[in-house]
XYZ file of C-alpha atoms in Angstrom:
611
model
C 174.720 204.600 148.721
C 175.551 201.132 150.073
C 172.117 200.895 151.659
C 170.489 201.843 148.356
C 172.571 199.222 146.530
C 171.514 196.499 148.984
C 167.866 197.461 148.607
C 168.201 197.324 144.837
C 169.763 193.862 144.945
C 167.102 192.610 147.336
C 164.391 193.991 145.077
C 165.962 192.323 142.028
C 166.155 188.973 143.864
C 162.529 189.305 144.871
C 161.545 190.084 141.282
C 163.556 187.108 140.003
C 161.898 184.813 142.525
C 158.497 186.198 141.596
C 159.167 185.676 137.900
C 160.421 182.131 138.474
C 157.351 181.434 140.595
C 155.076 182.614 137.804
C 156.940 180.435 135.302
C 156.698 177.364 137.552
C 152.980 177.952 138.096
C 152.391 178.253 134.360
C 154.431 175.133 133.606
C 152.618 173.120 136.259
C 149.201 174.298 135.085
C 150.116 173.502 131.485
C 151.484 170.069 132.415
C 148.365 169.070 134.374
C 146.079 170.425 131.659
C 147.926 168.412 129.009
C 147.809 165.290 131.241
C 144.047 165.634 131.584
C 143.485 166.306 127.880
C 145.533 163.370 126.613
C 143.791 161.100 129.118
C 140.423 162.339 127.883
C 141.415 161.781 124.254
C 142.540 158.242 125.112
C 139.056 157.170 126.206
C 137.483 156.853 122.719
C 140.547 154.865 121.618
C 140.038 152.237 124.333
C 137.988 149.271 123.079
C 136.478 147.243 125.972
C 135.534 144.393 123.636
C 139.244 143.661 123.149
C 139.941 142.911 126.823
C 142.089 139.850 127.449
C 143.408 138.075 130.556
C 145.618 141.067 131.407
C 142.553 143.240 131.868
C 142.434 146.970 131.312
C 146.117 147.439 130.484
C 145.664 145.257 127.382
C 143.490 147.937 125.733
C 144.970 151.181 127.035
C 146.521 153.384 124.310
C 149.818 155.196 124.689
C 148.002 158.446 125.524
C 146.820 156.982 128.808
C 150.336 155.973 129.819
C 151.629 159.374 128.782
C 149.053 160.965 131.051
C 150.103 158.743 133.974
C 153.753 159.711 133.506
C 152.994 163.422 133.141
C 150.648 163.726 136.105
C 153.107 161.777 138.275
C 155.932 164.070 137.195
C 153.802 167.124 137.996
C 153.069 165.701 141.432
C 156.767 165.183 142.150
C 157.547 168.754 141.096
C 154.606 169.887 143.228
C 156.265 168.242 146.222
C 159.556 169.907 145.408
C 158.148 173.401 144.852
C 155.239 173.183 147.288
C 155.718 176.726 148.547
C 155.541 178.098 145.002
C 152.710 175.918 143.651
C 150.722 174.694 146.688
C 147.722 173.912 144.472
C 149.684 171.457 142.284
C 149.676 168.566 144.745
C 145.886 168.336 145.243
C 145.269 169.032 141.542
C 147.657 166.288 140.446
C 146.207 163.848 143.003
C 142.664 164.547 141.811
C 143.613 163.918 138.183
C 145.441 160.763 139.228
C 142.298 159.478 140.975
C 140.332 160.193 137.809
C 142.833 158.223 135.751
C 142.682 155.231 138.076
C 138.972 155.172 138.831
C 137.066 157.124 136.170
C 138.610 155.399 133.150
C 136.688 152.141 133.563
C 133.172 153.602 134.007
C 133.708 155.953 131.078
C 135.146 153.276 128.787
C 132.932 150.361 129.814
C 129.748 152.377 130.162
C 128.326 149.903 132.702
C 128.719 149.032 136.380
C 131.489 146.543 137.181
C 131.195 143.609 139.607
C 128.184 141.317 139.935
C 128.067 141.993 143.681
C 127.571 145.713 142.991
C 124.493 144.794 140.929
C 123.342 142.593 143.816
C 123.489 145.632 146.095
C 121.170 147.454 143.724
C 118.798 144.508 144.137
C 118.468 145.264 147.865
C 117.809 148.930 147.072
C 115.162 147.855 144.550
C 113.576 145.658 147.233
C 113.380 148.582 149.686
C 111.918 150.828 146.994
C 109.180 148.311 146.168
C 108.285 147.227 149.712
C 109.158 150.355 151.695
C 111.671 148.558 153.910
C 113.654 145.393 154.469
C 112.519 141.933 155.524
C 114.734 140.909 158.423
C 113.648 137.269 158.202
C 114.309 137.061 154.449
C 116.329 133.820 154.035
C 118.278 134.949 150.962
C 120.830 137.772 151.373
C 119.656 138.009 154.976
C 122.792 139.839 156.172
C 121.944 142.744 153.875
C 118.421 142.956 155.300
C 119.769 142.989 158.847
C 122.491 145.597 158.160
C 120.551 147.834 155.735
C 121.985 151.282 156.492
C 123.763 151.756 153.164
C 120.842 150.351 151.185
C 118.264 152.445 153.023
C 120.202 155.646 152.308
C 120.560 154.643 148.657
C 116.854 153.850 148.404
C 115.851 157.219 149.849
C 118.132 159.023 147.405
C 116.865 156.917 144.485
C 113.217 157.597 145.400
C 113.910 161.318 145.689
C 115.588 161.352 142.255
C 112.997 158.933 140.796
C 115.658 156.418 139.791
C 115.116 152.744 138.985
C 117.698 149.931 139.072
C 119.344 150.780 135.737
C 119.542 154.481 136.582
C 121.119 153.632 139.937
C 123.642 151.387 138.184
C 124.504 154.177 135.764
C 125.367 156.512 138.649
C 126.920 153.836 140.882
C 129.645 153.068 138.322
C 131.336 156.340 139.426
C 131.166 155.426 143.112
C 134.908 154.576 143.343
C 135.797 158.066 142.126
C 133.726 159.739 144.834
C 134.864 157.238 147.471
C 138.554 157.812 146.843
C 138.229 161.592 146.816
C 136.529 161.385 150.231
C 139.170 158.971 151.486
C 142.140 161.179 150.590
C 140.469 164.287 152.057
C 139.921 162.538 155.395
C 143.313 160.832 155.359
C 144.996 164.152 154.695
C 143.574 165.429 157.976
C 144.573 162.227 159.796
C 148.136 162.192 158.461
C 148.655 165.790 159.561
C 148.130 164.619 163.116
C 151.152 162.349 162.742
C 153.643 164.760 161.178
C 154.147 168.353 160.116
C 156.204 167.190 157.121
C 153.831 167.986 154.270
C 155.897 165.980 151.785
C 155.199 162.856 153.836
C 151.493 163.690 154.018
C 151.061 164.145 150.273
C 153.350 161.274 149.322
C 151.347 159.021 151.668
C 148.083 160.071 149.998
C 149.505 159.242 146.568
C 150.850 155.875 147.745
C 147.499 155.060 149.366
C 145.756 155.748 146.053
C 147.977 153.079 144.475
C 147.831 150.706 147.456
C 144.030 150.686 147.394
C 143.826 148.095 144.625
C 141.695 145.415 146.311
C 138.383 146.777 144.983
C 136.595 147.546 148.250
C 135.644 151.105 147.251
C 132.857 150.263 144.807
C 129.106 150.741 145.370
C 128.901 148.837 148.635
C 128.271 149.053 152.390
C 131.977 148.622 153.132
C 132.877 151.655 151.018
C 130.476 153.851 153.002
C 131.529 152.310 156.318
C 135.188 152.898 155.479
C 134.529 156.595 154.873
C 132.664 156.816 158.188
C 135.517 154.945 159.892
C 138.035 157.499 158.622
C 135.662 160.296 159.636
C 135.444 158.878 163.179
C 139.246 158.671 163.365
C 139.520 162.250 162.125
C 137.281 163.382 164.981
C 139.078 161.283 167.599
C 142.499 162.508 166.509
C 141.226 166.087 166.237
C 138.581 167.854 168.318
C 137.868 164.824 170.531
C 141.534 164.367 171.506
C 142.195 166.116 174.843
C 145.156 168.428 175.144
C 146.488 166.468 178.143
C 149.757 164.771 177.296
C 150.013 161.035 177.789
C 153.294 161.401 179.681
C 151.379 162.486 182.772
C 149.817 159.048 183.056
C 151.660 157.080 185.743
C 151.034 153.760 184.015
C 153.095 154.791 181.001
C 155.998 156.684 182.596
C 158.390 153.830 181.885
C 157.389 153.213 178.305
C 159.982 153.674 175.565
C 160.163 156.830 173.500
C 158.538 155.357 170.373
C 155.101 155.200 172.003
C 154.967 158.934 172.606
C 151.896 160.805 171.544
C 152.234 162.052 168.010
C 149.127 164.210 167.361
C 149.359 167.892 168.123
C 147.240 169.452 170.807
C 143.954 170.737 169.408
C 142.229 173.948 170.363
C 139.027 172.652 171.901
C 135.900 174.542 172.853
C 132.648 173.359 174.392
C 130.538 173.815 171.279
C 133.163 172.140 169.104
C 133.322 169.149 171.460
C 129.541 168.772 171.538
C 129.337 168.967 167.747
C 132.197 166.489 167.351
C 130.570 164.025 169.766
C 127.306 164.287 167.848
C 129.003 163.579 164.519
C 131.024 160.768 166.067
C 127.838 159.103 167.312
C 126.300 159.589 163.867
C 129.312 157.925 162.219
C 129.237 154.989 164.653
C 125.520 154.436 164.088
C 126.013 154.567 160.326
C 128.807 151.998 160.564
C 127.028 149.497 162.820
C 123.869 149.742 160.708
C 125.714 149.091 157.453
C 128.546 146.615 157.976
C 129.528 143.771 160.298
C 133.334 144.001 160.204
C 134.009 147.762 160.343
C 132.606 148.348 163.875
C 135.032 145.767 165.278
C 137.997 147.429 163.603
C 136.859 150.853 164.800
C 136.465 149.568 168.357
C 139.980 148.082 168.357
C 141.422 151.282 166.874
C 139.749 153.523 169.447
C 140.749 151.190 172.264
C 144.358 151.548 171.143
C 144.015 155.331 171.068
C 142.552 155.315 174.582
C 145.574 153.305 175.813
C 148.407 155.076 173.982
C 146.817 158.512 173.756
C 144.604 160.562 176.064
C 141.437 159.721 174.103
C 138.540 159.050 176.449
C 137.682 155.377 176.853
C 134.054 156.380 176.396
C 134.435 156.364 172.614
C 135.448 152.702 172.206
C 132.835 151.813 174.842
C 130.164 153.675 172.862
C 131.217 151.836 169.710
C 131.021 148.430 171.406
C 127.644 149.218 172.975
C 126.249 150.330 169.612
C 127.557 147.125 168.012
C 126.095 144.913 170.748
C 122.746 146.717 170.560
C 122.547 146.185 166.812
C 123.493 142.527 167.014
C 120.946 141.649 169.728
C 118.036 143.771 168.529
C 117.808 145.056 164.910
C 119.846 142.140 163.542
C 118.359 139.558 165.923
C 116.690 137.447 163.181
C 120.096 136.953 161.586
C 122.209 136.551 164.713
C 119.800 134.096 166.347
C 120.390 131.733 163.426
C 124.024 132.360 162.605
C 125.676 133.661 165.807
C 126.179 130.187 167.380
C 127.910 129.038 164.217
C 129.973 132.225 164.097
C 131.085 131.772 167.700
C 132.005 128.144 167.044
C 134.113 129.164 164.065
C 135.964 132.029 165.776
C 139.625 131.928 164.897
C 139.032 130.011 161.682
C 139.432 133.043 159.406
C 142.898 132.040 158.284
C 141.583 128.642 157.225
C 139.543 130.388 154.559
C 142.402 132.449 153.194
C 143.618 129.746 150.865
C 140.126 129.451 149.395
C 140.313 133.101 148.383
C 143.848 132.899 147.046
C 143.990 132.050 143.360
C 146.096 128.993 142.535
C 148.229 130.583 139.832
C 149.464 127.202 138.630
C 146.009 126.278 137.297
C 144.987 129.503 135.546
C 145.906 131.279 132.342
C 149.215 133.166 132.221
C 147.490 136.556 132.130
C 145.466 135.805 135.254
C 148.601 134.586 137.035
C 150.411 137.825 136.157
C 147.470 139.865 137.416
C 147.331 137.944 140.696
C 151.046 138.257 141.337
C 151.013 141.957 140.428
C 148.547 142.651 143.237
C 150.556 140.549 145.657
C 153.813 142.230 144.608
C 152.312 145.704 145.027
C 151.080 144.881 148.536
C 154.401 143.258 149.414
C 156.394 146.248 148.170
C 154.276 148.670 150.200
C 154.659 146.503 153.319
C 158.439 146.403 152.769
C 158.617 150.189 152.338
C 156.419 150.650 155.411
C 158.735 148.465 157.506
C 161.714 150.488 156.281
C 159.871 153.713 157.116
C 159.040 152.454 160.598
C 162.710 151.627 161.215
C 163.688 155.070 159.963
C 161.180 156.628 162.353
C 162.752 154.759 165.254
C 166.247 155.769 164.156
C 165.231 159.414 163.891
C 163.404 159.224 167.237
C 160.033 160.103 165.725
C 156.878 159.165 167.699
C 155.041 156.435 165.774
C 152.898 154.643 168.364
C 149.582 156.093 167.172
C 150.243 155.023 163.590
C 151.299 151.562 164.771
C 148.116 151.187 166.814
C 145.929 152.062 163.853
C 147.975 149.757 161.625
C 147.784 146.770 163.981
C 144.169 147.157 165.137
C 142.507 145.788 161.960
C 144.598 142.625 162.141
C 143.068 141.702 165.497
C 139.860 140.861 163.650
C 141.543 137.829 162.105
C 141.638 136.006 165.404
C 138.256 137.117 166.700
C 135.918 136.514 163.762
C 135.011 133.776 161.337
C 134.541 136.234 158.507
C 136.357 133.989 156.065
C 139.213 134.581 153.664
C 137.587 137.761 152.378
C 138.532 139.367 155.710
C 142.187 139.391 154.648
C 141.444 141.762 151.781
C 139.232 143.913 153.990
C 141.925 144.121 156.661
C 144.535 145.097 154.085
C 142.107 147.825 152.998
C 142.027 149.213 156.549
C 145.788 148.858 157.012
C 146.723 150.448 153.678
C 146.547 154.129 154.791
C 149.014 153.552 157.602
C 151.236 151.343 155.483
C 151.236 154.205 152.966
C 152.201 156.669 155.686
C 155.224 154.639 156.777
C 156.145 154.051 153.123
C 156.155 157.824 152.609
C 158.365 158.220 155.686
C 160.784 155.733 154.117
C 161.047 157.897 151.009
C 160.994 161.312 152.711
C 162.413 160.755 156.203
C 163.400 164.335 157.062
C 162.569 167.722 155.581
C 166.197 168.781 155.916
C 167.752 165.562 154.699
C 170.837 165.999 152.564
C 169.548 163.306 150.241
C 166.428 165.299 149.363
C 167.137 165.269 145.622
C 167.632 161.497 145.735
C 164.230 161.126 147.439
C 162.473 162.741 144.475
C 164.509 160.724 141.961
C 163.595 157.455 143.698
C 159.961 158.432 144.357
C 159.105 159.038 140.696
C 159.821 155.536 139.299
C 158.362 153.927 142.409
C 154.971 155.593 141.964
C 154.991 154.719 138.249
C 155.513 151.053 139.123
C 152.815 151.319 141.787
C 150.423 152.747 139.196
C 151.098 149.759 136.955
C 150.586 147.423 139.911
C 147.266 149.083 140.696
C 145.996 148.782 137.129
C 146.922 145.102 137.047
C 145.616 144.298 140.512
C 142.407 146.327 140.367
C 141.528 146.007 136.681
C 143.350 142.851 135.624
C 140.199 140.695 135.872
C 137.946 143.093 133.999
C 137.363 140.583 131.234
C 134.997 138.854 133.673
C 134.146 141.817 135.932
C 133.143 144.124 133.090
C 129.669 143.627 131.621
C 128.702 144.761 128.144
C 125.506 146.766 127.499
C 124.117 143.662 125.782
C 124.579 141.610 128.962
C 122.817 144.313 130.969
C 119.940 144.328 128.477
C 119.607 140.540 128.687
C 119.614 140.580 132.489
C 117.030 143.377 132.492
C 114.762 141.333 130.216
C 115.166 138.261 132.414
C 114.436 139.973 135.726
C 111.470 141.799 134.174
C 109.889 138.389 133.444
C 110.246 137.153 136.971
C 107.551 135.596 139.052
C 107.769 133.930 142.476
C 109.139 130.415 142.518
C 111.443 130.747 139.503
C 114.555 128.588 139.289
C 117.370 130.440 137.524
C 120.328 128.367 136.352
C 123.365 130.598 135.805
C 126.602 129.705 134.104
C 128.394 131.733 136.773
C 127.607 134.632 139.101
C 129.811 136.954 137.051
C 127.110 138.922 135.204
C 124.613 141.691 136.146
C 122.679 139.527 138.573
C 120.001 139.926 141.235
C 119.517 143.674 140.723
C 115.741 143.593 140.301
C 112.928 141.427 141.712
C 115.681 139.230 143.102
C 113.497 137.525 145.737
C 111.418 135.807 143.015
C 114.342 133.565 142.019
C 116.190 130.586 143.381
C 119.719 130.837 141.972
C 121.832 127.890 140.898
C 125.249 128.793 139.424
C 126.748 125.907 137.460
C 130.327 126.905 138.289
C 129.722 126.285 142.011
C 128.522 122.714 141.612
C 130.556 119.865 143.058
C 133.161 118.418 140.634
C 131.148 115.217 140.159
C 127.937 117.099 139.335
C 129.819 119.594 137.151
C 131.252 116.728 135.101
C 127.733 115.411 134.501
C 126.541 118.867 133.444
C 129.409 119.189 130.974
C 128.569 115.801 129.487
C 124.766 116.188 129.107
C 123.570 119.655 130.222
C 120.059 119.525 128.741
C 119.287 116.253 130.510
C 120.534 117.493 133.882
C 118.694 120.818 133.641
C 115.461 119.100 132.600
C 115.683 117.014 135.755
C 116.193 120.131 137.866
C 113.249 121.981 136.342
C 110.926 118.998 136.778
C 110.852 119.602 140.528
C 107.266 120.630 141.422
C 108.558 123.459 143.629
C 109.331 125.596 140.587
C 106.744 127.755 138.882
C 109.095 128.871 136.128
C 112.648 128.247 135.018
C 115.402 129.846 132.935
C 119.030 129.250 132.002
C 121.212 132.283 131.323
C 124.692 132.172 129.755
C 126.682 135.360 129.054
C 130.064 136.420 127.735
C 131.360 137.433 131.186
C 130.310 134.080 132.661
C 132.348 132.280 130.015
C 135.322 134.560 130.634
C 135.174 133.945 134.385
C 134.980 130.141 134.397
C 137.499 129.719 131.595
C 140.043 132.165 133.025
C 139.953 130.454 136.432
C 140.023 126.968 134.938
C 136.632 125.936 136.364
C 135.627 124.272 133.084
C 137.471 123.580 129.806
C 137.361 126.297 127.185
C 134.272 126.063 124.981
C 132.172 124.234 127.576
C 129.476 126.879 127.741
C 129.342 127.147 123.950
C 128.626 123.424 123.796
C 126.070 123.833 126.580
C 124.198 126.423 124.512
C 124.198 124.152 121.466
C 122.846 121.252 123.515
C 120.027 123.368 124.922
C 119.113 124.696 121.475
C 118.873 121.136 120.151
C 116.751 119.934 123.063
C 112.928 120.029 122.857
C 112.887 120.675 126.615
C 114.199 124.226 126.185
C 113.252 127.313 124.210
C 115.636 130.125 123.291
C 113.607 133.129 124.493
C 116.227 135.893 124.331
C 119.525 136.289 122.494
C 122.041 138.948 121.553
C 125.743 138.829 120.793
C 126.777 138.515 124.455
C 123.939 136.612 126.135
C 121.446 133.806 125.634
C 118.465 132.956 127.805
C 116.639 129.633 127.624
C 113.342 128.753 129.210
C 112.233 125.269 130.224
C 109.512 124.287 127.722
C 107.284 122.768 130.383
C 106.545 126.203 131.853
C 105.401 127.743 128.561
C 102.450 125.313 128.488
C 100.814 127.065 131.412
C 100.541 130.450 129.683
């Protein structure tokens, strides 16, 4: 009788747990469905023409914020009840990525960033000529590292896509990039810990930390994915099962440099396949980007020192990089390598040139700039706290530290300029996110587990706000209206070799078609003395420029996004470009040849006489 009673109670507990599991699954599914639906309904309510200096957040309706809160809450509950709803974490993360990265292409309807349009210009060049021109003087680095562009051109030819069709697809590139990143990082993080809460929390934090806009349609976005893929292989099937503690050189090292990744079950065919894919990834990286191979080489060198990874992998990476520099990219390196070598170590000198002086810009721009800095600073602070917690709890962290430090070595060994700081942060952000997750979830059996969830929820909400400000806060100048795209399309369709194109600023859909026919002269980049003369008498200055016998044609283009860019950054006084347009319209030396509500194109009158 007692045995039967115990069986009955056990059965009732099992049924209760099963029923509660069903209820939790239904609630989670309903919550994520509602989060997706209210986000989707918020899109038609978001008016991109109303953007101000605070960027995207200035036009987002309450439905969007409700969706952010709900999907974040579902993710936190997914962490808590991971054994009951294991699907909730990836589902919530996917929806979160859509919220962060799919909102802008769906609302704006066009490709952001002028440099993304410039990348399409290289693809257009390859489509028209069948390859690159390694001695091309303009955008020569792209022609000498054409891997990304060649792949894009082959895909575009196969799908019969022109520049505008490519731009229409490329606007969703950040969505695809970030999905690939979190998939690969999930595999990497699992080599550092078996605490799944840390893994998933780190992926969520990385999605917020990745605000610097390096995941758009670009060579660095592809190279970054290949970099993570190479690390996945080196931490997985390519990592020997031999423990590092057998190496005599490291017997006296402290505990915190112990090998963290688990031993992998290797086989001959798996190793051969992994080596093949590793070589493929390295070739793709060295053929597409200049900075990423260096970071990969430093990272693999660290793994070969602090882990039993074969030194052949960093050697292979360096050899591939050297081969590319001295042979395929020889036309570029023969001209620029001496200068690059002379400037080694000067990267930090260019940092200040990339840092916005918030005292000279509009309040909204200053808030946006400081939001990005605050987000990065908060993640670095959390990561430091997580690292200290790892040491206190005697957790092996050397591998993560190596991968975190390796990108920073590029600062002292290249002259890449201030832009390198943002790229390096991009490469450091996954490992900063990992340590930040450790800070919030230090131990699966911690007594303060409930407090971890309570603290995590508001932190990720603030991080989401920081991302939207940092990544989308400058969208007033980075977003281009359909009218601006139409004007640029008309302009580049008229091109002929030897055309001088005077631009108000580079912030518009530029150089995406027939780009080699133009010589570009952005007004905003002129020296202060020359800029003052342009502001005072633009028609006279431009007439002098176009009178040069080198030019076979000449245009001036001014757009809404150009005005937003120069005025927001304080390059020229507000209204300067409006006055410039009026002066050109009043001058007999210029003809207004194209106009819509967001763009005007003028042509020098002297060139119309030859038609």
